[in-house]
Amino acid sequence: MKRVLTAALAATTLLLAGACGDAAEPATTAPTSAGAAAYPVTVGDLTLDSKPEKIVSLSSTATEVLFAIGAGPQVTAVDDQSTYPADAPRTDLSGYKPNAEAIAAKDPDLVILANDIDKIVSQLDQLKIPVFLAPATADLDGTYQQIGQLGTLTGHKTEADALNTRMAADIDKIVKDVPARATPLSYYYELDPTFYSVTSKTFIGSIFAKFGMTNVADAADPDGAKGGYPQLSQEALVKSDPDMIFLADSKCCKQTPQTVAARTGWSTITAVKSNQIHALDDDIASRWGPRTVDLVRAIADAVAKVPA
Amino acid sequence: MTPTLRATRSVTLKPAGLRAGWLAGGVVAVLVALIAGLALGSVPLPPGGVAIELLNLIPGVDLHSGLTEREAAILTELRLPRVVLGLLVGGLLALAGAAYQGVFRNPLADPHLLGVAAGAGLGVTAVIALRAGAPGDATANLPVGVPAAAFAGALLAVALTWLLGAAGGRDRSPATLILAGVAVSSFLAAGQTYLMQQNVETLREVYSWLLGRLATAGWHDVLIVLPYAVVTAVIVLAQRRELDVLTVGDEEASGLGLHPQRSRYLLIVAASLGTAAAVSVSGLIGFVGIIVPHTMRLLAGPSYRSILPLSVLFGGAFLALADLLARTAGGQAEIPIGVVTAFFGAPFFIVVLRRSRASTS
């Protein structure tokens, strides 16, 4: 459940992502010979002199990436929220309240973080531990870039590039296979039961945009002042009458199509009337790494079933 | 809700006519809050249609309001319960605050400063985090154990505060009690934070509840809080004369044939029950319990026979109007209700305080 707790936090993350995303220079591709990476490698302002063999990941997204590109054997510890893959070495390290001492005790040669919380980066810098900040990305291109960077750092650039190619091809095919519609479907994406949502300006919004869908939350944050994560008023939500509802709070907050349909005043919403409420896996929906393909597929399956 | 105005021996300093005027003012304030709260919202509805649709709620009436089915649902299923809940919660918090102030003979006593709200919060967090209740649906089914847990936590907190506050001997100075309340509050809040840290899976559920749940209010919440509200109001309002005497002193009260200690316990339990009910449906909303009773004291005099009913009326109106701002000021988005109450309550209180000082000096 590596999730943003509040819109504010999400907004900060996004700002960070924007800031870091722009600042991160393309990885200097080291000359490779038959797939074996040559060190030193540099990504942004981080230079590794040798291949990291004791990686600590405090980001559940990064953990999924590392294992997907074959760097799994180099990972010694991951945080308590890194629930996937099952064989990742989960510890009680926290990504929410990172503890420099506990991290240092693992004697890592590379630490990967999603957020610089509590000045953790400068603390690790003081301990001379190499840190790579892999914040939440703003769109798929950001995800591909991050996968490439993690590939370069861990000596798995070839696998990372292959993963990116495969993901892009899979996603394109899934999107193409969904029949086109005359009128675009509108959707409401629920982050939590108090009606926090995402606008089209977010990573999630960009995925839905691929299907040509319109987002009912866009009106609540037209200028992006809320970082793309507004809390909708229930009245406006009922009035906006989405054709489809997607729940990203099925695990955290036990929301189901049944609980949503039972909400007072919701019976008039088209999505409720036509049984178009779809529970997504919270984790897949909030970790924008290799399993984003599964998210796209889940959305595509739901969209394909809506009668034209 | 208004008590019968019978002539009782009391310490009222202002004539009864004035009090009747303020009571009428309170009823008007509630009506204004109700009408404004129903007429305005993030979705604009035609006022005429709203009025007709509300008439349709009366059994046997079926007029054509011109509202679509969806607009009617927004009005009667979302807006109306939210306004009603705001009135109930605001009235309860203000009434509980007034009762605490009288019982502890302390102008600073309020559900938050005494640690009662923190205690209720800890109780609720425990239920959600430890899954003692059913899975919580923020808009339909509050776990059944929540109000009970909130009440238990509230009573625990007020008992702790009272014991600690009394540690300095028989004479409980206002500052000692409040310091004890702050300490208890911090301790219980720490316990709550620890519970949340230990149960990250339920963190967001607790968090969204903490921020105030009026945003997700439905008739279900109104039905949960209503019985507690009635019990609290009946007990506290019935004790209004005792509260007046308690402010004078325990010996005075005994001399009048009252049981000061019995009244005190009864009032504390009732006020804590009211606070717990309010907290369990709406999360933590500050400022109402301290600002409203004080404002009433400054406007209508120090007798609890005025302060209690006025606090219910104006407290309800204040919170309903604050909630109206919370749901309209942000356009299609919400502003946390606690932010609004603090934002408007604090400056308003300062103005009232200064004016009353100016008029008495």
Short mmCIF file of N, CA, C and O in Angstrom, two decimals, chain A residues 1 3-6 80-81 94 96-97 191-196 216-217 219-220 226 230-241 248-249 251-255 259-260 262-270 273 282, chain B residues 37 40-45 68-71 73-74 77-79 81-82 131 135-140 197 200-205 207-209 211-220 327 330-336:
data_model
loop_
_atom_site.label_atom_id
_atom_site.label_comp_id
_atom_site.label_asym_id
_atom_site.label_seq_id
_atom_site.Cartn_x
_atom_site.Cartn_y
_atom_site.Cartn_z
N MET A 1 0.83 -1.20 0.00
CA MET A 1 0.00 0.00 0.00
C MET A 1 0.87 1.25 0.00
O MET A 1 0.74 2.11 0.85
N ARG A 3 1.08 4.38 -0.91
CA ARG A 3 0.10 5.30 -1.47
C ARG A 3 0.30 6.69 -0.94
O ARG A 3 0.80 6.89 0.15
N VAL A 4 -0.14 7.63 -1.71
CA VAL A 4 -0.14 8.99 -1.19
C VAL A 4 -1.26 9.10 -0.18
O VAL A 4 -2.35 8.60 -0.38
N LEU A 5 -0.95 9.74 0.94
CA LEU A 5 -1.96 9.84 1.99
C LEU A 5 -2.91 10.97 1.72
O LEU A 5 -4.07 10.89 1.96
N THR A 6 -2.38 12.07 1.25
CA THR A 6 -3.24 13.22 1.06
C THR A 6 -2.90 13.86 -0.27
O THR A 6 -1.86 13.58 -0.85
N ASP A 80 8.94 -2.12 4.03
CA ASP A 80 7.80 -2.93 4.48
C ASP A 80 6.61 -2.88 3.52
O ASP A 80 5.71 -3.70 3.62
N GLN A 81 6.62 -1.92 2.60
CA GLN A 81 5.50 -1.82 1.67
C GLN A 81 5.77 -2.50 0.33
O GLN A 81 4.90 -2.57 -0.53
N SER A 94 11.17 1.47 6.68
CA SER A 94 10.00 2.23 6.25
C SER A 94 10.37 3.29 5.22
O SER A 94 11.38 3.98 5.36
N TYR A 96 8.03 5.58 4.61
CA TYR A 96 7.30 6.74 5.13
C TYR A 96 8.13 7.49 6.16
O TYR A 96 8.16 8.70 6.20
N LYS A 97 8.74 6.73 7.06
CA LYS A 97 9.58 7.31 8.10
C LYS A 97 10.97 6.69 7.97
O LYS A 97 11.35 5.84 8.77
N LEU A 191 -9.66 7.71 -5.24
CA LEU A 191 -8.46 7.38 -4.46
C LEU A 191 -8.81 6.94 -3.05
O LEU A 191 -8.12 6.13 -2.46
N ASP A 192 -9.86 7.54 -2.50
CA ASP A 192 -10.29 7.15 -1.16
C ASP A 192 -11.76 7.52 -0.98
O ASP A 192 -12.32 8.23 -1.81
N PRO A 193 -12.39 7.00 0.09
CA PRO A 193 -13.84 7.19 0.21
C PRO A 193 -14.27 8.62 0.53
O PRO A 193 -15.45 8.87 0.68
N THR A 194 -13.32 9.55 0.64
CA THR A 194 -13.73 10.94 0.82
C THR A 194 -13.63 11.70 -0.49
O THR A 194 -13.54 12.92 -0.51
N PHE A 195 -13.63 10.94 -1.59
CA PHE A 195 -13.72 11.50 -2.94
C PHE A 195 -12.49 12.26 -3.40
O PHE A 195 -12.59 13.19 -4.19
N TYR A 196 -11.33 11.88 -2.90
CA TYR A 196 -10.12 12.36 -3.53
C TYR A 196 -9.99 11.66 -4.87
O TYR A 196 -10.26 10.47 -4.99
N VAL A 216 -14.08 13.35 -14.93
CA VAL A 216 -15.01 14.27 -14.26
C VAL A 216 -14.30 15.11 -13.19
O VAL A 216 -14.85 16.10 -12.72
N ALA A 217 -13.08 14.74 -12.83
CA ALA A 217 -12.37 15.49 -11.79
C ALA A 217 -11.66 16.72 -12.35
O ALA A 217 -11.25 17.60 -11.59
N ALA A 219 -12.66 19.37 -13.74
CA ALA A 219 -13.27 20.66 -13.41
C ALA A 219 -12.91 21.12 -12.01
O ALA A 219 -12.97 22.31 -11.71
N ALA A 220 -12.52 20.18 -11.14
CA ALA A 220 -12.24 20.55 -9.75
C ALA A 220 -10.82 21.07 -9.56
O ALA A 220 -10.48 21.59 -8.51
N LYS A 226 -4.10 22.16 -7.28
CA LYS A 226 -4.13 21.08 -6.31
C LYS A 226 -3.23 19.93 -6.72
O LYS A 226 -3.37 18.81 -6.22
N PRO A 230 -7.47 16.66 -6.63
CA PRO A 230 -8.49 17.39 -5.87
C PRO A 230 -9.39 16.46 -5.08
O PRO A 230 -9.50 15.27 -5.40
N GLN A 231 -10.00 17.02 -4.02
CA GLN A 231 -11.07 16.29 -3.34
C GLN A 231 -12.38 16.83 -3.91
O GLN A 231 -12.65 18.02 -3.83
N LEU A 232 -13.16 15.95 -4.51
CA LEU A 232 -14.40 16.39 -5.14
C LEU A 232 -15.49 16.55 -4.10
O LEU A 232 -15.50 15.86 -3.09
N SER A 233 -16.41 17.48 -4.36
CA SER A 233 -17.58 17.54 -3.49
C SER A 233 -18.56 16.49 -4.00
O SER A 233 -18.67 16.25 -5.20
N GLN A 234 -19.25 15.86 -3.05
CA GLN A 234 -20.12 14.75 -3.41
C GLN A 234 -21.23 15.23 -4.36
O GLN A 234 -21.62 14.52 -5.28
N GLU A 235 -21.70 16.45 -4.12
CA GLU A 235 -22.76 16.99 -4.98
C GLU A 235 -22.29 17.10 -6.42
O GLU A 235 -22.97 16.66 -7.35
N ALA A 236 -21.10 17.70 -6.59
CA ALA A 236 -20.58 17.90 -7.94
C ALA A 236 -20.33 16.55 -8.61
O ALA A 236 -20.53 16.39 -9.82
N LEU A 237 -19.92 15.59 -7.80
CA LEU A 237 -19.63 14.26 -8.32
C LEU A 237 -20.90 13.59 -8.86
O LEU A 237 -20.91 13.05 -9.97
N VAL A 238 -21.96 13.65 -8.07
CA VAL A 238 -23.23 13.06 -8.51
C VAL A 238 -23.73 13.79 -9.76
O VAL A 238 -24.19 13.18 -10.72
N LYS A 239 -23.59 15.10 -9.75
CA LYS A 239 -24.04 15.92 -10.87
C LYS A 239 -23.25 15.60 -12.14
O LYS A 239 -23.81 15.59 -13.24
N SER A 240 -21.95 15.35 -11.99
CA SER A 240 -21.10 15.13 -13.17
C SER A 240 -21.42 13.81 -13.85
O SER A 240 -21.06 13.61 -15.01
N ASP A 241 -22.08 12.91 -13.15
CA ASP A 241 -22.66 11.70 -13.75
C ASP A 241 -21.67 10.90 -14.61
O ASP A 241 -21.87 10.76 -15.81
N ALA A 248 -9.66 2.84 -6.68
CA ALA A 248 -8.28 2.54 -6.29
C ALA A 248 -8.20 2.46 -4.77
O ALA A 248 -7.14 2.58 -4.17
N ASP A 249 -9.36 2.28 -4.13
CA ASP A 249 -9.38 2.16 -2.66
C ASP A 249 -10.08 0.87 -2.23
O ASP A 249 -10.75 0.82 -1.22
N LYS A 251 -8.49 -2.06 -1.56
CA LYS A 251 -7.73 -2.73 -0.48
C LYS A 251 -7.67 -1.86 0.76
O LYS A 251 -8.02 -2.30 1.85
N CYS A 252 -7.23 -0.62 0.57
CA CYS A 252 -6.98 0.26 1.72
C CYS A 252 -8.24 0.51 2.51
O CYS A 252 -8.26 0.54 3.72
N CYS A 253 -9.32 0.74 1.80
CA CYS A 253 -10.52 1.24 2.46
C CYS A 253 -11.73 0.35 2.22
O CYS A 253 -12.86 0.74 2.49
N LYS A 254 -11.47 -0.85 1.69
CA LYS A 254 -12.51 -1.87 1.55
C LYS A 254 -13.73 -1.40 0.77
O LYS A 254 -14.86 -1.71 1.11
N GLN A 255 -13.48 -0.60 -0.26
CA GLN A 255 -14.59 -0.18 -1.10
C GLN A 255 -14.83 -1.21 -2.20
O GLN A 255 -13.88 -1.75 -2.77
N THR A 259 -20.52 -1.35 -2.09
CA THR A 259 -20.55 -0.24 -1.14
C THR A 259 -20.76 1.09 -1.86
O THR A 259 -21.43 1.97 -1.34
N VAL A 260 -20.19 1.21 -3.05
CA VAL A 260 -20.35 2.46 -3.80
C VAL A 260 -21.80 2.62 -4.25
O VAL A 260 -22.39 3.70 -4.14
N ALA A 262 -24.31 1.55 -2.82
CA ALA A 262 -25.18 1.76 -1.67
C ALA A 262 -25.09 3.18 -1.10
O ALA A 262 -25.85 3.55 -0.22
N ARG A 263 -24.15 3.98 -1.61
CA ARG A 263 -24.00 5.33 -1.07
C ARG A 263 -25.25 6.15 -1.32
O ARG A 263 -25.82 6.09 -2.41
N THR A 264 -25.61 6.96 -0.31
CA THR A 264 -26.82 7.76 -0.46
C THR A 264 -26.65 8.76 -1.60
O THR A 264 -25.64 9.42 -1.71
N GLY A 265 -27.69 8.81 -2.44
CA GLY A 265 -27.70 9.78 -3.51
C GLY A 265 -26.96 9.35 -4.76
O GLY A 265 -26.96 10.05 -5.76
N TRP A 266 -26.34 8.16 -4.74
CA TRP A 266 -25.53 7.75 -5.89
C TRP A 266 -26.33 6.93 -6.90
O TRP A 266 -25.83 6.61 -7.97
N SER A 267 -27.56 6.59 -6.52
CA SER A 267 -28.32 5.67 -7.38
C SER A 267 -28.66 6.28 -8.74
O SER A 267 -29.00 5.56 -9.67
N THR A 268 -28.55 7.61 -8.84
CA THR A 268 -28.91 8.23 -10.11
C THR A 268 -27.73 8.31 -11.08
O THR A 268 -27.88 8.73 -12.22
N ILE A 269 -26.53 7.93 -10.62
CA ILE A 269 -25.35 8.03 -11.49
C ILE A 269 -25.37 6.91 -12.53
O ILE A 269 -25.66 5.76 -12.22
N THR A 270 -25.06 7.29 -13.77
CA THR A 270 -25.08 6.32 -14.86
C THR A 270 -24.22 5.09 -14.57
O THR A 270 -24.63 3.96 -14.79
N LYS A 273 -26.09 2.90 -12.20
CA LYS A 273 -27.25 2.29 -12.84
C LYS A 273 -26.85 1.16 -13.77
O LYS A 273 -27.52 0.13 -13.86
N ASP A 282 -5.27 -1.77 -5.62
CA ASP A 282 -4.64 -0.53 -5.15
C ASP A 282 -3.18 -0.45 -5.53
O ASP A 282 -2.68 0.59 -5.96
N GLY B 37 -28.10 26.67 3.61
CA GLY B 37 -27.42 25.40 3.39
C GLY B 37 -28.10 24.56 2.33
O GLY B 37 -27.44 23.80 1.60
N LEU B 40 -27.81 26.66 -1.33
CA LEU B 40 -26.48 26.81 -1.93
C LEU B 40 -25.69 25.52 -1.82
O LEU B 40 -25.85 24.75 -0.89
N GLY B 41 -24.82 25.32 -2.79
CA GLY B 41 -23.96 24.14 -2.78
C GLY B 41 -23.06 24.20 -3.99
O GLY B 41 -23.12 25.15 -4.77
N SER B 42 -22.22 23.18 -4.13
CA SER B 42 -21.30 23.22 -5.26
C SER B 42 -22.03 23.03 -6.59
O SER B 42 -21.53 23.36 -7.64
N VAL B 43 -23.25 22.47 -6.51
CA VAL B 43 -24.08 22.35 -7.71
C VAL B 43 -25.23 23.34 -7.58
O VAL B 43 -26.02 23.24 -6.65
N PRO B 44 -25.33 24.32 -8.47
CA PRO B 44 -26.42 25.28 -8.36
C PRO B 44 -27.77 24.64 -8.69
O PRO B 44 -27.90 23.95 -9.70
N LEU B 45 -28.76 24.84 -7.81
CA LEU B 45 -30.10 24.33 -8.06
C LEU B 45 -31.07 25.52 -8.02
O LEU B 45 -30.87 26.43 -7.23
N THR B 68 -34.54 17.61 -11.96
CA THR B 68 -34.36 16.26 -12.49
C THR B 68 -34.23 15.29 -11.32
O THR B 68 -34.02 15.70 -10.17
N GLU B 69 -34.35 14.02 -11.63
CA GLU B 69 -34.22 13.00 -10.59
C GLU B 69 -32.87 13.13 -9.88
O GLU B 69 -32.76 12.99 -8.67
N ARG B 70 -31.84 13.42 -10.67
CA ARG B 70 -30.50 13.53 -10.08
C ARG B 70 -30.40 14.75 -9.18
O ARG B 70 -29.84 14.69 -8.09
N GLU B 71 -30.95 15.88 -9.63
CA GLU B 71 -30.91 17.09 -8.81
C GLU B 71 -31.67 16.89 -7.50
O GLU B 71 -31.24 17.32 -6.44
N ALA B 73 -32.05 14.07 -5.98
CA ALA B 73 -31.24 13.21 -5.13
C ALA B 73 -30.12 14.00 -4.47
O ALA B 73 -29.82 13.80 -3.29
N ILE B 74 -29.51 14.91 -5.22
CA ILE B 74 -28.45 15.76 -4.65
C ILE B 74 -29.02 16.55 -3.47
O ILE B 74 -28.40 16.64 -2.41
N GLU B 77 -30.69 13.67 -0.65
CA GLU B 77 -29.83 12.57 -0.17
C GLU B 77 -28.44 13.07 0.23
O GLU B 77 -27.73 12.40 0.98
N LEU B 78 -28.00 14.19 -0.31
CA LEU B 78 -26.66 14.68 0.01
C LEU B 78 -26.71 15.97 0.81
O LEU B 78 -26.10 16.09 1.86
N ARG B 79 -27.45 16.97 0.29
CA ARG B 79 -27.38 18.28 0.90
C ARG B 79 -28.15 18.34 2.23
O ARG B 79 -27.63 18.83 3.23
N PRO B 81 -29.15 15.91 4.46
CA PRO B 81 -28.54 15.26 5.64
C PRO B 81 -27.28 15.97 6.11
O PRO B 81 -26.98 16.00 7.30
N ARG B 82 -26.56 16.56 5.18
CA ARG B 82 -25.33 17.24 5.56
C ARG B 82 -25.61 18.48 6.40
O ARG B 82 -24.93 18.75 7.40
N ARG B 131 -9.78 -3.28 13.66
CA ARG B 131 -10.87 -3.97 12.95
C ARG B 131 -11.88 -4.59 13.91
O ARG B 131 -12.38 -5.69 13.66
N PRO B 135 -16.10 -3.61 8.29
CA PRO B 135 -15.36 -2.77 7.37
C PRO B 135 -16.10 -1.45 7.16
O PRO B 135 -17.31 -1.44 6.99
N GLY B 136 -15.36 -0.38 7.25
CA GLY B 136 -16.03 0.92 7.22
C GLY B 136 -16.27 1.41 5.81
O GLY B 136 -15.38 1.44 4.99
N ASP B 137 -17.49 1.78 5.53
CA ASP B 137 -17.77 2.48 4.30
C ASP B 137 -18.05 3.91 4.69
O ASP B 137 -18.96 4.18 5.47
N ALA B 138 -17.25 4.79 4.17
CA ALA B 138 -17.31 6.17 4.62
C ALA B 138 -18.67 6.81 4.39
O ALA B 138 -19.02 7.76 5.05
N THR B 139 -19.43 6.30 3.45
CA THR B 139 -20.68 6.98 3.17
C THR B 139 -21.90 6.22 3.65
O THR B 139 -22.97 6.77 3.72
N ALA B 140 -21.76 4.96 3.95
CA ALA B 140 -22.94 4.23 4.37
C ALA B 140 -22.79 3.68 5.77
O ALA B 140 -23.50 4.07 6.69
N GLN B 197 0.54 4.24 13.07
CA GLN B 197 1.82 3.82 12.51
C GLN B 197 1.92 2.30 12.43
O GLN B 197 2.51 1.75 11.50
N VAL B 200 -0.52 0.48 9.09
CA VAL B 200 -0.47 1.36 7.93
C VAL B 200 -1.62 1.07 6.96
O VAL B 200 -2.11 1.95 6.26
N GLU B 201 -2.08 -0.18 6.95
CA GLU B 201 -3.14 -0.55 5.99
C GLU B 201 -4.40 0.28 6.24
O GLU B 201 -5.14 0.59 5.31
N THR B 202 -4.66 0.60 7.51
CA THR B 202 -5.89 1.32 7.80
C THR B 202 -5.64 2.82 7.95
O THR B 202 -6.54 3.59 8.28
N LEU B 203 -4.40 3.22 7.70
CA LEU B 203 -4.00 4.61 7.92
C LEU B 203 -4.91 5.58 7.18
O LEU B 203 -5.40 6.55 7.76
N ARG B 204 -5.17 5.31 5.92
CA ARG B 204 -5.93 6.28 5.13
C ARG B 204 -7.37 6.36 5.59
O ARG B 204 -7.98 7.42 5.55
N GLU B 205 -7.90 5.22 6.01
CA GLU B 205 -9.28 5.24 6.49
C GLU B 205 -9.40 6.13 7.73
O GLU B 205 -10.29 6.96 7.83
N TYR B 207 -7.32 8.42 8.61
CA TYR B 207 -6.94 9.78 8.26
C TYR B 207 -8.11 10.54 7.64
O TYR B 207 -8.38 11.68 7.99
N SER B 208 -8.82 9.88 6.75
CA SER B 208 -9.93 10.57 6.09
C SER B 208 -11.03 10.87 7.11
O SER B 208 -11.68 11.90 7.04
N TRP B 209 -11.17 9.98 8.10
CA TRP B 209 -12.15 10.23 9.14
C TRP B 209 -11.72 11.41 10.01
O TRP B 209 -12.53 12.26 10.38
N LEU B 211 -10.04 14.00 9.25
CA LEU B 211 -10.14 15.30 8.61
C LEU B 211 -11.56 15.84 8.62
O LEU B 211 -11.82 16.92 8.15
N GLY B 212 -12.47 15.07 9.16
CA GLY B 212 -13.85 15.54 9.21
C GLY B 212 -14.67 14.84 8.15
O GLY B 212 -14.32 14.85 6.99
N ARG B 213 -15.76 14.20 8.59
CA ARG B 213 -16.49 13.37 7.65
C ARG B 213 -17.80 13.99 7.18
O ARG B 213 -18.63 13.31 6.62
N LEU B 214 -17.98 15.28 7.43
CA LEU B 214 -19.21 15.89 6.93
C LEU B 214 -19.28 15.78 5.41
O LEU B 214 -20.36 15.75 4.83
N ALA B 215 -18.12 15.71 4.76
CA ALA B 215 -18.07 15.62 3.30
C ALA B 215 -18.79 14.39 2.79
O ALA B 215 -19.29 14.37 1.67
N THR B 216 -18.86 13.36 3.61
CA THR B 216 -19.47 12.11 3.16
C THR B 216 -20.78 11.84 3.91
O THR B 216 -21.24 10.71 3.96
N ALA B 217 -21.35 12.90 4.50
CA ALA B 217 -22.52 12.71 5.35
C ALA B 217 -23.72 12.15 4.58
O ALA B 217 -23.97 12.52 3.44
N GLY B 218 -24.44 11.27 5.24
CA GLY B 218 -25.69 10.76 4.68
C GLY B 218 -26.67 10.60 5.84
O GLY B 218 -26.34 10.85 7.00
N TRP B 219 -27.88 10.15 5.51
CA TRP B 219 -28.89 9.98 6.57
C TRP B 219 -28.44 8.99 7.62
O TRP B 219 -28.81 9.09 8.78
N HIS B 220 -27.62 8.03 7.19
CA HIS B 220 -27.10 7.03 8.12
C HIS B 220 -26.40 7.70 9.30
O HIS B 220 -26.62 7.35 10.46
N ARG B 327 -18.05 23.67 1.60
CA ARG B 327 -18.40 22.95 0.38
C ARG B 327 -18.68 23.85 -0.81
O ARG B 327 -18.88 23.35 -1.91
N GLY B 330 -14.68 26.32 -2.36
CA GLY B 330 -13.69 25.68 -3.24
C GLY B 330 -14.26 25.27 -4.58
O GLY B 330 -13.64 24.48 -5.28
N GLY B 331 -15.43 25.77 -4.94
CA GLY B 331 -16.03 25.36 -6.21
C GLY B 331 -16.40 23.90 -6.17
O GLY B 331 -17.20 23.49 -5.34
N GLN B 332 -15.81 23.12 -7.07
CA GLN B 332 -16.15 21.70 -7.15
C GLN B 332 -15.42 20.88 -6.09
O GLN B 332 -15.66 19.69 -5.97
N ALA B 333 -14.52 21.51 -5.37
CA ALA B 333 -13.72 20.76 -4.40
C ALA B 333 -14.14 21.11 -2.98
O ALA B 333 -14.92 22.02 -2.75
N GLU B 334 -13.60 20.39 -2.01
CA GLU B 334 -13.95 20.58 -0.61
C GLU B 334 -12.82 21.27 0.15
O GLU B 334 -11.65 21.11 -0.18
N ILE B 335 -13.19 22.03 1.17
CA ILE B 335 -12.19 22.55 2.12
C ILE B 335 -12.47 21.83 3.44
O ILE B 335 -13.63 21.69 3.82
N PRO B 336 -11.44 21.36 4.15
CA PRO B 336 -11.71 20.68 5.42
C PRO B 336 -12.47 21.60 6.38
O PRO B 336 -12.11 22.75 6.56
#
